[in-house]
Coordinates of C-alpha atoms in Angstrom, one line a residue:
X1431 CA 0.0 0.0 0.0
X1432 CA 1.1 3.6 -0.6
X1433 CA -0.3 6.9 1.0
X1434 CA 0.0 9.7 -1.1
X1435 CA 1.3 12.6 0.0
X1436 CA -0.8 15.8 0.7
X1437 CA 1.5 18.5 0.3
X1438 CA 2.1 19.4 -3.6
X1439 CA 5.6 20.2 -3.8
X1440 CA 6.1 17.9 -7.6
X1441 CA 7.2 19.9 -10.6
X1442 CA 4.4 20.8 -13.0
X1443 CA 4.4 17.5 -15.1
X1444 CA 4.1 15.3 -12.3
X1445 CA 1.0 13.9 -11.2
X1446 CA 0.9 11.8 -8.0
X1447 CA 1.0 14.2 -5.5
X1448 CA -2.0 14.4 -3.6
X1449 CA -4.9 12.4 -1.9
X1450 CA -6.4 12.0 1.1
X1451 CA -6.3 7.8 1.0
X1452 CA -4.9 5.4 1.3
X1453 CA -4.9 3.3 -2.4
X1454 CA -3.8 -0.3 -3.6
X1455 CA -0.6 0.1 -6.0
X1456 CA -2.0 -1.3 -9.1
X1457 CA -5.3 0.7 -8.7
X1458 CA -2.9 3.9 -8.5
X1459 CA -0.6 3.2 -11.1
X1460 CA -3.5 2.2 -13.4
X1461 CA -5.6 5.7 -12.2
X1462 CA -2.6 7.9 -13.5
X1463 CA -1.4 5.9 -16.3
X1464 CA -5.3 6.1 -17.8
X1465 CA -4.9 10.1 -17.1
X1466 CA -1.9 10.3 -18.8
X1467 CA -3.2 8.9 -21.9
X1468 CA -5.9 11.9 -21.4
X1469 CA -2.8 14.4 -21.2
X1470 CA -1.7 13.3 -24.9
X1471 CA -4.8 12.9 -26.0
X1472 CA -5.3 16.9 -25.5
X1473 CA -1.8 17.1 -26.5
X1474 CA -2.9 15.6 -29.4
X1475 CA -6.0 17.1 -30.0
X1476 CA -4.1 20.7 -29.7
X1477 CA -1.3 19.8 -32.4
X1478 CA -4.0 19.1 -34.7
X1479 CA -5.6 22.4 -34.4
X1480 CA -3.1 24.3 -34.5
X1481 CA -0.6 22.6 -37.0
X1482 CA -2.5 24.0 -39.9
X1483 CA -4.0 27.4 -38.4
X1484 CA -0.8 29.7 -39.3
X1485 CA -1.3 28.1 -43.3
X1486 CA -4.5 28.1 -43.5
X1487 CA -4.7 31.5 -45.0
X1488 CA -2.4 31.0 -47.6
X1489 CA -4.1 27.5 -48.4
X1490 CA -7.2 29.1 -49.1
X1491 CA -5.5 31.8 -51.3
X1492 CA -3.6 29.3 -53.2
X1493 CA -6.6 26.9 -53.9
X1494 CA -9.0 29.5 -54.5
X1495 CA -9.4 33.2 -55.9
X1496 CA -12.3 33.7 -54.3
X1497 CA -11.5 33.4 -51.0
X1498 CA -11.0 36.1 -48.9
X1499 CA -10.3 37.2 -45.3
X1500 CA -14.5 37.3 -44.2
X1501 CA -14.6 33.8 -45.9
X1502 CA -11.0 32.5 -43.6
X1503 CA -13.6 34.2 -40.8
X1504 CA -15.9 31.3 -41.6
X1505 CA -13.3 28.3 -42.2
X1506 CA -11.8 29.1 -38.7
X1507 CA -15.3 29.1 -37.0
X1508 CA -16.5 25.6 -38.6
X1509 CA -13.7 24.3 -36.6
X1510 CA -15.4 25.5 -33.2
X1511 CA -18.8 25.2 -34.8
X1512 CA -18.2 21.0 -35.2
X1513 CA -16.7 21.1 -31.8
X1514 CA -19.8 23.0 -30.3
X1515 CA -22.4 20.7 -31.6
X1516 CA -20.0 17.6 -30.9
X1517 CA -19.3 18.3 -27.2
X1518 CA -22.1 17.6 -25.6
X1519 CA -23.2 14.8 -27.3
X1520 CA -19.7 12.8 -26.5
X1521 CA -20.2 14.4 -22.7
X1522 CA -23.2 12.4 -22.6
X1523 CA -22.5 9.4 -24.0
X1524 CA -19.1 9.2 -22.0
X1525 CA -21.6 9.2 -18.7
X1526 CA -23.2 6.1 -19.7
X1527 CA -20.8 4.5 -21.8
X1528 CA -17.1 2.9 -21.1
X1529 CA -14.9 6.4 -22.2
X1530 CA -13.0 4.3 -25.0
X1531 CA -16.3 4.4 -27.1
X1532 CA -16.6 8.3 -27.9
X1533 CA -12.9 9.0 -28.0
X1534 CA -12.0 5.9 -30.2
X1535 CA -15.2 7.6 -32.3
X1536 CA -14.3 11.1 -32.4
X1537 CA -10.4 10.5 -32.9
X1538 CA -11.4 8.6 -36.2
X1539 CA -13.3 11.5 -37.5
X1540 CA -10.9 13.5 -36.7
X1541 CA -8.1 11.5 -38.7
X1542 CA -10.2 11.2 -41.7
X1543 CA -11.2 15.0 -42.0
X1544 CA -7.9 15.8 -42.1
X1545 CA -7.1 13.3 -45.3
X1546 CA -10.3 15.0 -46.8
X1547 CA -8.2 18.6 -46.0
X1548 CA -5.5 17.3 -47.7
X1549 CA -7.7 16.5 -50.7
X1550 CA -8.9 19.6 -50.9
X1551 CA -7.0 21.0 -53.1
X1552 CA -8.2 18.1 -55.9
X1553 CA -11.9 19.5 -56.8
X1554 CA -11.9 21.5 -59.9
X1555 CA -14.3 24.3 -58.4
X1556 CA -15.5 25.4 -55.0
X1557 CA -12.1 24.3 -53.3
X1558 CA -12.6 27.0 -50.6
X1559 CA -16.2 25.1 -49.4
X1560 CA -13.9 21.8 -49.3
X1561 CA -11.4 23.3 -46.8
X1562 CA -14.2 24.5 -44.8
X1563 CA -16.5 21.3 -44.6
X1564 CA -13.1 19.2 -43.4
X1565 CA -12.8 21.5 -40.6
X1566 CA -15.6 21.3 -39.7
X1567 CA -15.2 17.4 -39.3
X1568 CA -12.0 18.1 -37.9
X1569 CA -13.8 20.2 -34.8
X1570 CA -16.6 17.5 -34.2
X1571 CA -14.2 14.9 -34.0
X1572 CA -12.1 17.5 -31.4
X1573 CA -15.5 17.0 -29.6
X1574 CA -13.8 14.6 -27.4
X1575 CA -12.1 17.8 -25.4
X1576 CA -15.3 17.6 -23.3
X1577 CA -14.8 13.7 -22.6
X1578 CA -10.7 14.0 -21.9
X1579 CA -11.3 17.0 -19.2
X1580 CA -14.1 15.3 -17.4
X1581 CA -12.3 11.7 -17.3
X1582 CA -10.1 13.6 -15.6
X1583 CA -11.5 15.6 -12.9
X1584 CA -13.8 13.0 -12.2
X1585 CA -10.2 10.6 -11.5
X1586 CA -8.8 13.1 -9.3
X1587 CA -9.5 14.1 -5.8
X1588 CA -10.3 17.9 -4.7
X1589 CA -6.5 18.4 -4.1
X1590 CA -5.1 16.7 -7.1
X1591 CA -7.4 18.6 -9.3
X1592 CA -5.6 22.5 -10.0
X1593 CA -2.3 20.4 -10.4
X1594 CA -4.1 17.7 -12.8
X1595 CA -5.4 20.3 -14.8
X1596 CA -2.5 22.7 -15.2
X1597 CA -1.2 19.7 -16.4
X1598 CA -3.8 19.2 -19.0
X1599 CA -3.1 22.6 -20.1
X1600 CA 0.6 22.5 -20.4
X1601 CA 0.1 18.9 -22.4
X1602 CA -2.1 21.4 -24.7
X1603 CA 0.4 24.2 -24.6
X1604 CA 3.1 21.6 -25.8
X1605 CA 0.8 20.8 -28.8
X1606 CA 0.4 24.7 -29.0
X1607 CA 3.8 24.8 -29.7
X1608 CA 4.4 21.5 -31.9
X1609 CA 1.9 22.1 -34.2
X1610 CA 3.4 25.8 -35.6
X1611 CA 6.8 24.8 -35.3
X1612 CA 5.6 21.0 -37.4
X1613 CA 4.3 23.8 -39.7
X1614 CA 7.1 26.1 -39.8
X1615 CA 9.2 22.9 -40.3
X1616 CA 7.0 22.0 -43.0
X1617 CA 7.4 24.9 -45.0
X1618 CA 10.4 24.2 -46.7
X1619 CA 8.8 21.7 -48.6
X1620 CA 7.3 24.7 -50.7
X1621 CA 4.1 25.1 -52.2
X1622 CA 4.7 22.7 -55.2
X1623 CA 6.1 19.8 -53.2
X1624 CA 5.4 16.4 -54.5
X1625 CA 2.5 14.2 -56.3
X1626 CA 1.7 10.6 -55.3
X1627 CA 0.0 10.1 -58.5
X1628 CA -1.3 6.9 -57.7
X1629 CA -3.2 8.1 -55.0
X1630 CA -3.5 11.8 -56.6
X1631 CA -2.4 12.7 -53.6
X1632 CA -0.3 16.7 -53.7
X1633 CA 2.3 16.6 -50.3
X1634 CA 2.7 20.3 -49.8
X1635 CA 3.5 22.9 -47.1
X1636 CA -0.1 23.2 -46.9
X1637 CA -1.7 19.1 -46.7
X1638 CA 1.6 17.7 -45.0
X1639 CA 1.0 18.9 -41.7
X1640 CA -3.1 17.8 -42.2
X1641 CA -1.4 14.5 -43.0
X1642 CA 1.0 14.3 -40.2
X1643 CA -2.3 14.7 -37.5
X1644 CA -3.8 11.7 -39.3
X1645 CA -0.7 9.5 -38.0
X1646 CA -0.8 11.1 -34.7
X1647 CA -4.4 10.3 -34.6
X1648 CA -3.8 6.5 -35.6
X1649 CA -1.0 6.5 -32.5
X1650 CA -3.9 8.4 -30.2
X1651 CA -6.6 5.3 -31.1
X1652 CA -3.9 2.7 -30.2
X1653 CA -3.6 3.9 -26.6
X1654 CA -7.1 4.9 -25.9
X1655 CA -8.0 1.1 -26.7
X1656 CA -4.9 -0.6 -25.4
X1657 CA -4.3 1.3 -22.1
X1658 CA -7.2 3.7 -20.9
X1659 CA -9.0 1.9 -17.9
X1660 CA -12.4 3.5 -16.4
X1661 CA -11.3 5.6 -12.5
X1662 CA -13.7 7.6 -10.5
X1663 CA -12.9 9.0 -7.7
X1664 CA -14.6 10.9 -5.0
X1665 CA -13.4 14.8 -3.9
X1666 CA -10.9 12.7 -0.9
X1667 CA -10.0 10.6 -3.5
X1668 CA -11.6 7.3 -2.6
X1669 CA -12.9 5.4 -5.9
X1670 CA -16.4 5.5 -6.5
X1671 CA -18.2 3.4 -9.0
X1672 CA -19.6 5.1 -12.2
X1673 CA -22.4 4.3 -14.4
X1674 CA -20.2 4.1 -17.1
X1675 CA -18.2 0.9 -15.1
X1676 CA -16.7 -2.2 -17.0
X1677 CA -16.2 -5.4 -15.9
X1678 CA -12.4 -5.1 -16.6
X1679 CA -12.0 -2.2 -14.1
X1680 CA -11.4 -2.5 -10.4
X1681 CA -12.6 -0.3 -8.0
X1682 CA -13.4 0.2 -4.2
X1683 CA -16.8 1.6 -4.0
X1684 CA -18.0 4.5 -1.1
X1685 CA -21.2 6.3 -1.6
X1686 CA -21.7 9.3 -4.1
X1687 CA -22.0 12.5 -2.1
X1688 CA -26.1 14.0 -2.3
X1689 CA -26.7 17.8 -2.8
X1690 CA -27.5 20.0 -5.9
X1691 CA -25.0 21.7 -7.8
X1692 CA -24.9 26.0 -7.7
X1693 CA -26.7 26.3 -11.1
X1694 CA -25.8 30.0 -11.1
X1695 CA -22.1 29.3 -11.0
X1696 CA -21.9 26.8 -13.5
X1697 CA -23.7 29.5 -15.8
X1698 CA -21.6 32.0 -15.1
X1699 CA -18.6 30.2 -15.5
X1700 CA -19.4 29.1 -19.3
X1701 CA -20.2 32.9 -20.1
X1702 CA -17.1 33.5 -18.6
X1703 CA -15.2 30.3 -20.5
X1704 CA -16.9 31.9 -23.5
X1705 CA -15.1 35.3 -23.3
X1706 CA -11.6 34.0 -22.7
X1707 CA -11.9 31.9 -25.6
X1708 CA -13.8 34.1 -27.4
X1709 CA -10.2 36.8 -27.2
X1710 CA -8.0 33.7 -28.2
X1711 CA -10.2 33.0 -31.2
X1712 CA -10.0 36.7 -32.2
X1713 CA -6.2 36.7 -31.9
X1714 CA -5.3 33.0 -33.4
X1715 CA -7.5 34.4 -36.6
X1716 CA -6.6 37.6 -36.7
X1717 CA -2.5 36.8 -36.6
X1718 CA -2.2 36.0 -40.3
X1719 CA -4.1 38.5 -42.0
X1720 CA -2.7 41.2 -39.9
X1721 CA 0.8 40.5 -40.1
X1722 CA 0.3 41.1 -44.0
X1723 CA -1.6 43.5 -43.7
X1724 CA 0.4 45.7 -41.7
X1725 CA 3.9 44.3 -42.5
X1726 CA 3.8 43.5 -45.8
X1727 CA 4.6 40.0 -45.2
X1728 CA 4.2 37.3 -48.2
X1729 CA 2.0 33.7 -47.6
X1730 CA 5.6 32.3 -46.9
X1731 CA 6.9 34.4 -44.6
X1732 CA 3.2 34.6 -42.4
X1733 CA 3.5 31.3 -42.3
X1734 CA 6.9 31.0 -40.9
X1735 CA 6.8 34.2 -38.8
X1736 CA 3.4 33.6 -37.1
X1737 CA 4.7 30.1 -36.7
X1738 CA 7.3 30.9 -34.8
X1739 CA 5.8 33.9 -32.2
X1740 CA 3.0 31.5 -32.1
X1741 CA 5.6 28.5 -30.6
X1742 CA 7.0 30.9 -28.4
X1743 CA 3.9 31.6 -27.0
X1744 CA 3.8 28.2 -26.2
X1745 CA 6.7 28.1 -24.7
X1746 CA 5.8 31.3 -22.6
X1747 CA 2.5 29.1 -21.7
X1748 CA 4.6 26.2 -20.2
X1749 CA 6.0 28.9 -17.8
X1750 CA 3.0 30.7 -17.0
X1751 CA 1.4 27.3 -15.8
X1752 CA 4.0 26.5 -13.4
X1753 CA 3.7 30.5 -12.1
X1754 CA -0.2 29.7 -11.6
X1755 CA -0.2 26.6 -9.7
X1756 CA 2.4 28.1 -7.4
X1757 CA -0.3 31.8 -7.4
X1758 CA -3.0 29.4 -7.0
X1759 CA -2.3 27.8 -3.9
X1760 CA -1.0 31.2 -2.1
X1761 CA -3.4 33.8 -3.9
X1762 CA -6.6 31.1 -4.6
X1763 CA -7.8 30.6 -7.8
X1764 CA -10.1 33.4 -8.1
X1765 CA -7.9 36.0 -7.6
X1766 CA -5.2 34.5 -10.4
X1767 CA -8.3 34.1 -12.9
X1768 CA -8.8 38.2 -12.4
X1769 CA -5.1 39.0 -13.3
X1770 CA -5.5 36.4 -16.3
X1771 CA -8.2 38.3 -17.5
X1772 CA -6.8 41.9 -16.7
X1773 CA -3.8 40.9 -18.5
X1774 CA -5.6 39.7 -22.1
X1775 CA -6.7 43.5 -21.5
X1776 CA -3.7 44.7 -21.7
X1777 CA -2.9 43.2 -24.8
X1778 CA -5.5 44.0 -27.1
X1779 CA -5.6 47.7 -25.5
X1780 CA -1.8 47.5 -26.8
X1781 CA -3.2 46.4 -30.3
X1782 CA -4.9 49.7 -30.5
X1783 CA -3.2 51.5 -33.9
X1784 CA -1.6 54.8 -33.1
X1785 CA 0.5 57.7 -35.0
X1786 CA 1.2 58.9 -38.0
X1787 CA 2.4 56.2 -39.7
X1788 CA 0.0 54.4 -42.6
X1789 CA 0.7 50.5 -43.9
X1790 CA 1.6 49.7 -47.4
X1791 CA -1.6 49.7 -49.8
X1792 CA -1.8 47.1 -52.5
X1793 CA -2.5 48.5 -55.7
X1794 CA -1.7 46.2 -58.0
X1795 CA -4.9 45.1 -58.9
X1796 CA -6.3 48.2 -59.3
X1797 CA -3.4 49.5 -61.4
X1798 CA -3.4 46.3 -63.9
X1799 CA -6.5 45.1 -64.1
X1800 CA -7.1 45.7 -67.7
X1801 CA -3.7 43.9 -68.5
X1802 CA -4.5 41.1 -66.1
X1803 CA -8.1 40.5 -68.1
X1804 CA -6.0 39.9 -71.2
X1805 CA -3.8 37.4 -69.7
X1806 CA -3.7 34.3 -71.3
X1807 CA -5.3 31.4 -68.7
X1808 CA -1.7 29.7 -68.7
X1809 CA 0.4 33.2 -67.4
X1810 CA -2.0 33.7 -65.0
X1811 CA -1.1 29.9 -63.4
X1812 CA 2.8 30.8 -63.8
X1813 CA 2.2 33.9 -61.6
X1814 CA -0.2 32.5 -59.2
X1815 CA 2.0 31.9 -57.2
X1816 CA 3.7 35.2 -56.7
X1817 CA 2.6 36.7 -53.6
X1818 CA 1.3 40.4 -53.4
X1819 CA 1.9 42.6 -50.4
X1820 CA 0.2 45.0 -48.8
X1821 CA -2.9 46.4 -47.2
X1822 CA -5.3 45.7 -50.0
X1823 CA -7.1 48.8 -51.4
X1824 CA -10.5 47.1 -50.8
X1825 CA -10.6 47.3 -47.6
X1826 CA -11.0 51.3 -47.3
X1827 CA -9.6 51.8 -43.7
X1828 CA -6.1 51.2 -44.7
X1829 CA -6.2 54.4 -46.6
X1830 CA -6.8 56.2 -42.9
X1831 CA -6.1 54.0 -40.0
X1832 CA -2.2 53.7 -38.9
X1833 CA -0.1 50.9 -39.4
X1834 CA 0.2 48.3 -36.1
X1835 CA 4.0 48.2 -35.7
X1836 CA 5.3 45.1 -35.2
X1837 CA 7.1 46.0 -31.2
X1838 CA 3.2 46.2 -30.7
X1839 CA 2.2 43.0 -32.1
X1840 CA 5.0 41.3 -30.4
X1841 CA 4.0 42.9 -26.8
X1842 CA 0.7 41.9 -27.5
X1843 CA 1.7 38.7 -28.3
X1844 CA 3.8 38.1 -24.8
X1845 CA 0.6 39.4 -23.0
X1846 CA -1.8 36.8 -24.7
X1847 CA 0.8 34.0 -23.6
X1848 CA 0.3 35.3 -20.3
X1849 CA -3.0 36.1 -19.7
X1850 CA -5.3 33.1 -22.0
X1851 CA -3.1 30.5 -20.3
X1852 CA -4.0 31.7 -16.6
X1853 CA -7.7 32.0 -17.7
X1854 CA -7.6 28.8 -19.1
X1855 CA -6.4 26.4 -16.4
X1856 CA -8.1 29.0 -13.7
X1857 CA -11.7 28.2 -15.6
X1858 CA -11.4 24.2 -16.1
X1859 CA -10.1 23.4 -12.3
X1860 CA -13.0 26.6 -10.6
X1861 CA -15.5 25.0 -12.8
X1862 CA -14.8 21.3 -11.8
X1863 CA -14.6 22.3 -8.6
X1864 CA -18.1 23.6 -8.7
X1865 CA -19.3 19.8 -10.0
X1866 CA -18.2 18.1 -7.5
X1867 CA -17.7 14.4 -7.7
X1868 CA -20.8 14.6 -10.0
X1869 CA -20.9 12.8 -13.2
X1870 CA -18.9 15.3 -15.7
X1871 CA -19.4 14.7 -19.1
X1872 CA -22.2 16.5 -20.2
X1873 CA -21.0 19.4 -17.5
X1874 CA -18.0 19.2 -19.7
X1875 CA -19.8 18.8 -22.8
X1876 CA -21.0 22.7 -22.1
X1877 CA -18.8 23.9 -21.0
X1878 CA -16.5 22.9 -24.2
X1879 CA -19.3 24.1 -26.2
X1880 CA -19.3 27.6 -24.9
X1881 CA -15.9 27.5 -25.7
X1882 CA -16.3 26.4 -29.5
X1883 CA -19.6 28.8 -29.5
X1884 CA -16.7 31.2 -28.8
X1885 CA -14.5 29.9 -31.4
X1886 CA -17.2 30.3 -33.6
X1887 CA -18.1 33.3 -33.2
X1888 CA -15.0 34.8 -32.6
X1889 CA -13.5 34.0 -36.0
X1890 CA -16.3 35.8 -37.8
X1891 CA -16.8 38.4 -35.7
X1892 CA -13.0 39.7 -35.9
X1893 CA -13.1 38.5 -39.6
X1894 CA -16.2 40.9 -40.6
X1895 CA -15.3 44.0 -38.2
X1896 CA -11.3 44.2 -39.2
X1897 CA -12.1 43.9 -42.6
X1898 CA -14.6 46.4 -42.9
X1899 CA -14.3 48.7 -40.4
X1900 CA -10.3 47.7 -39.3
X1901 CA -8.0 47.1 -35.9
X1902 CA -9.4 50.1 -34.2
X1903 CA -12.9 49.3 -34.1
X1904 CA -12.1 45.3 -33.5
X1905 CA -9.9 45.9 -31.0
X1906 CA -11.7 48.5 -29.1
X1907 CA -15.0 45.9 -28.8
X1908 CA -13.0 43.1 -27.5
X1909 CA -11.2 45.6 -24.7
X1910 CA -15.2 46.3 -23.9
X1911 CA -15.9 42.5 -23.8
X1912 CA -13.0 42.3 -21.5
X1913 CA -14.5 45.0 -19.1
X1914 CA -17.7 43.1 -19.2
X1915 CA -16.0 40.0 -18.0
X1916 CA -14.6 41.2 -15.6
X1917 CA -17.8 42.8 -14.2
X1918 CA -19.4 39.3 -14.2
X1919 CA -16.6 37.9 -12.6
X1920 CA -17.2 40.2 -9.6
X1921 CA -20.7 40.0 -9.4
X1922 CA -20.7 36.5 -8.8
X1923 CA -17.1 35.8 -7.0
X1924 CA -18.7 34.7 -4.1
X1925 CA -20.4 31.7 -5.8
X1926 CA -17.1 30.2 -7.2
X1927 CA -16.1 27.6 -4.8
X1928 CA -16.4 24.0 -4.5
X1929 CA -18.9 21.9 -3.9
X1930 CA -17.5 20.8 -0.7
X1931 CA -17.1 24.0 0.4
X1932 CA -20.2 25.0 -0.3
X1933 CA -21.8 22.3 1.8
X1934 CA -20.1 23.2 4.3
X1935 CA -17.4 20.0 4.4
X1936 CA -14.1 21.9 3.2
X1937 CA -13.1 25.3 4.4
X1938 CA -11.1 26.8 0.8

């Protein structure tokens, strides 16, 4: 037998650090072995998001003239749109059903979306409504967020949870950073790359890293069927057993604690889940056509660029998650989600363009477009593929509104690393807190549906306002969102503690 030791003084990564039990050896070994399989699952899921995001832009530009920057609104949101309607429905079938079933589900949609991405570029005509149906798929398969977190807070015990799920973060702040550098890798393939032509199958800088998720996602399936057992554990950390119980699991069962859950803080906290990711989606879609907006940047070079300040974010992440689980246990979790939040603030308020200074304007259409009507079908594919810089005239503001200089993006940048992580990690552990040693899933399942509603949303929102109207206006409304976040945090403060705590068992 082993007794697990109370005071948290293990290094971010590792796991087994607190319970209130006494448990048997195997059971232990087996609980945390099963959650680690959750960590690279969301590691997983995370590289596959973001492996393509920085191209994605350029992809649609390269397969299809008619795309545009409202339309890369739309392509981003079916992402978070698939995951939204996904979500819940995976929550709820994880309650009553052994865990392997959704995720073994979900994971294979996942992997073949993204071989229907790669194909995307095959289609003679409407290429750009290809790209945006496979992400789609690829979000409802990314449904299975909801079943990962609440495996794991209903595995852990009140104590183990905050470290459990900065954990979970930083293993999706590692595929934060894995997927943009894959891509950035990827690049120097080039935009021709090669042909498999028996499978008519074009390996690019933009369908290689769709194609490198598909083999992490065959790797996923093999550990989610080979090693995931079914743990549930009480807030102490004594195993209770769930509905969704198989024969091949072994567990001590103690009774399931009785009382309702605060239905006003688990509200609360998905309007709040909402805005932080809700600011992420604006920045993560906004990234691309900015930069080349503002900086002149070619497809290449947003690619590379944004891949990189995108993996350093990352890497800023991994750091800000071992500064909030030290915060969190001196400061509380409430007060660190209030500095996360203050902090994203900050950010998009730097954002704000200022001076005298104006970006380069894109005139090349305008100026040539009687000598590009007379080009010969064959010309135009032999230029296709040279990039053209610029703020384009169309979009009227950036005739008036200053340029964004790049010090300022880069600030702003640092600040999001800061601020989304905190916000992230604060919402998942106050929020499973809040449950309890309920039954998750379908808890989860909403709350990772306010987060893709966000991701819907955000994407267009951003998309539509910054091209028509620009940064200033875009950027001013999400520093008012912020505000308003902040005022709901307040408001209902006193409402975000546990479910213990509320009854009255636990003093936080």
């Amino acid at each position: 037998m082993s007794q697990i030791d109370a005071d948290d003084t293990t290094p971010l990564l590792r796991d087994d650090d607190s319970s209130d039990v006494y448990q048997d050896d195997d059971d232990y070994r087996s609980r945390w072995r099963s959650i680690r399989v959750m960590y690279f699952t969301m590691f997983l899921s995370s590289v596959g998001f973001t492996i393509v995001i920085t191209s994605l832009w350029p992809y649609l530009q390269k397969v299809d003239d008619d795309a545009n920057a409202s339309f890369l609104g739309w392509v981003v949101a079916a992402y978070s749109l698939g995951q939204m309607l996904a979500s819940p429905f995976f929550g709820l079938w994880s309650n009553h059903r052994p865990r392997r079933e959704p995720l073994v589900c979900s994971i294979l949609i996942n992997l073949l979306a993204n071989v229907y991405y790669a194909y995307a570029e095959l289609p003679k005509t409407n290429n750009k409504y290809h790209i945006l149906v496979s992400r789609a798929f690829v979000g409802f398969g990314a449904g299975n967020v909801a079943v990962v977190r609440s495996y794991v807070a209903g595995a852990t015990s009140l104590k183990e949870r905050t470290n459990a799920m900065a954990n979970m973060s930083a293993s999706q702040a590692l595929g934060f950073i894995l997927g943009p550098a894959l891509q950035a890798a990827l690049s120097s393939i080039g935009e021709r790359g090669i042909t498999v032509k028996f499978i008519e199958l074009q390996i690019n800088m933009y369908t290689s890293p769709a194609l490198l998720a598909t083999a992490f996602g065959l790797v996923n399936i093999l550990l989610v069927i080979l090693v995931l057992k079914e743990h549930f554990v009480d807030e102490h950390g004594r195993q209770i057993r769930a509905i969704n119980y198989t024969a091949d699991d072994r567990v001590d069962t103690c009774e399931e604690p009785e009382g309702t859950i605060d239905q006003v803080a688990v509200v609360s906290s998905n309007i709040l889940f909402f805005v932080v990711m809700f600011l992420f989606a604006v920045f993560e879609t906004i990234t691309t056509p900015l930069t080349m907006d503002m900086f002149a940047w070619t497809r290449k070079e947003a690619v590379l660029y944004n891949g990189i300040i995108i993996c350093c974010i990352g890497f800023e992440s991994i750091l800000v998650f071992v500064v909030v689980k030290v915060a969190a246990k001196r400061f509380g979790d409430r007060p660190v989600f209030v500095v996360g939040l203050a902090v994203i603030f900050c950010a998009f308020f730097i954002l704000l363009p200022w001076g005298n200074h104006y970006p380069k304007i894109h005139w090349a259409d305008l100026k040539n477009i009687s000598a590009v009507s007379q080009m010969s079908e064959a010309v135009k594919a032999s230029n296709s593929s040279m990039d053209q810089t610029g703020c384009p005239y169309e979009q009227t503001w950036c005739q008036y509104t200053p340029a964004i200089h790049l010090a300022q993006f880069i600030s702003a940048a640092v600040f999001i690393g800061v601020g989304y992580p905190t916000c992230n990690v604060m919402s998942y552990t106050l929020y499973s807190k809040i449950l309890g040693s309920k039954p998750q899933g379908v808890y989860m399942g909403w709350l990772t549906a306010s987060g893709s509603g966000a991701r819907t949303l955000g994407p267009i929102f951003v998309s539509q306002v910054y091209t028509i109207l620009g940064p200033r206006w875009a950027f001013s409304l999400i520093c008012g969102m912020v505000v308003g976040g902040l005022v709901l945090f307040g408001s209902i403060y006193h409402r975000l503690i546990s479910f213990s705590a509320r009854r009255g068992r636990i003093v936080e």
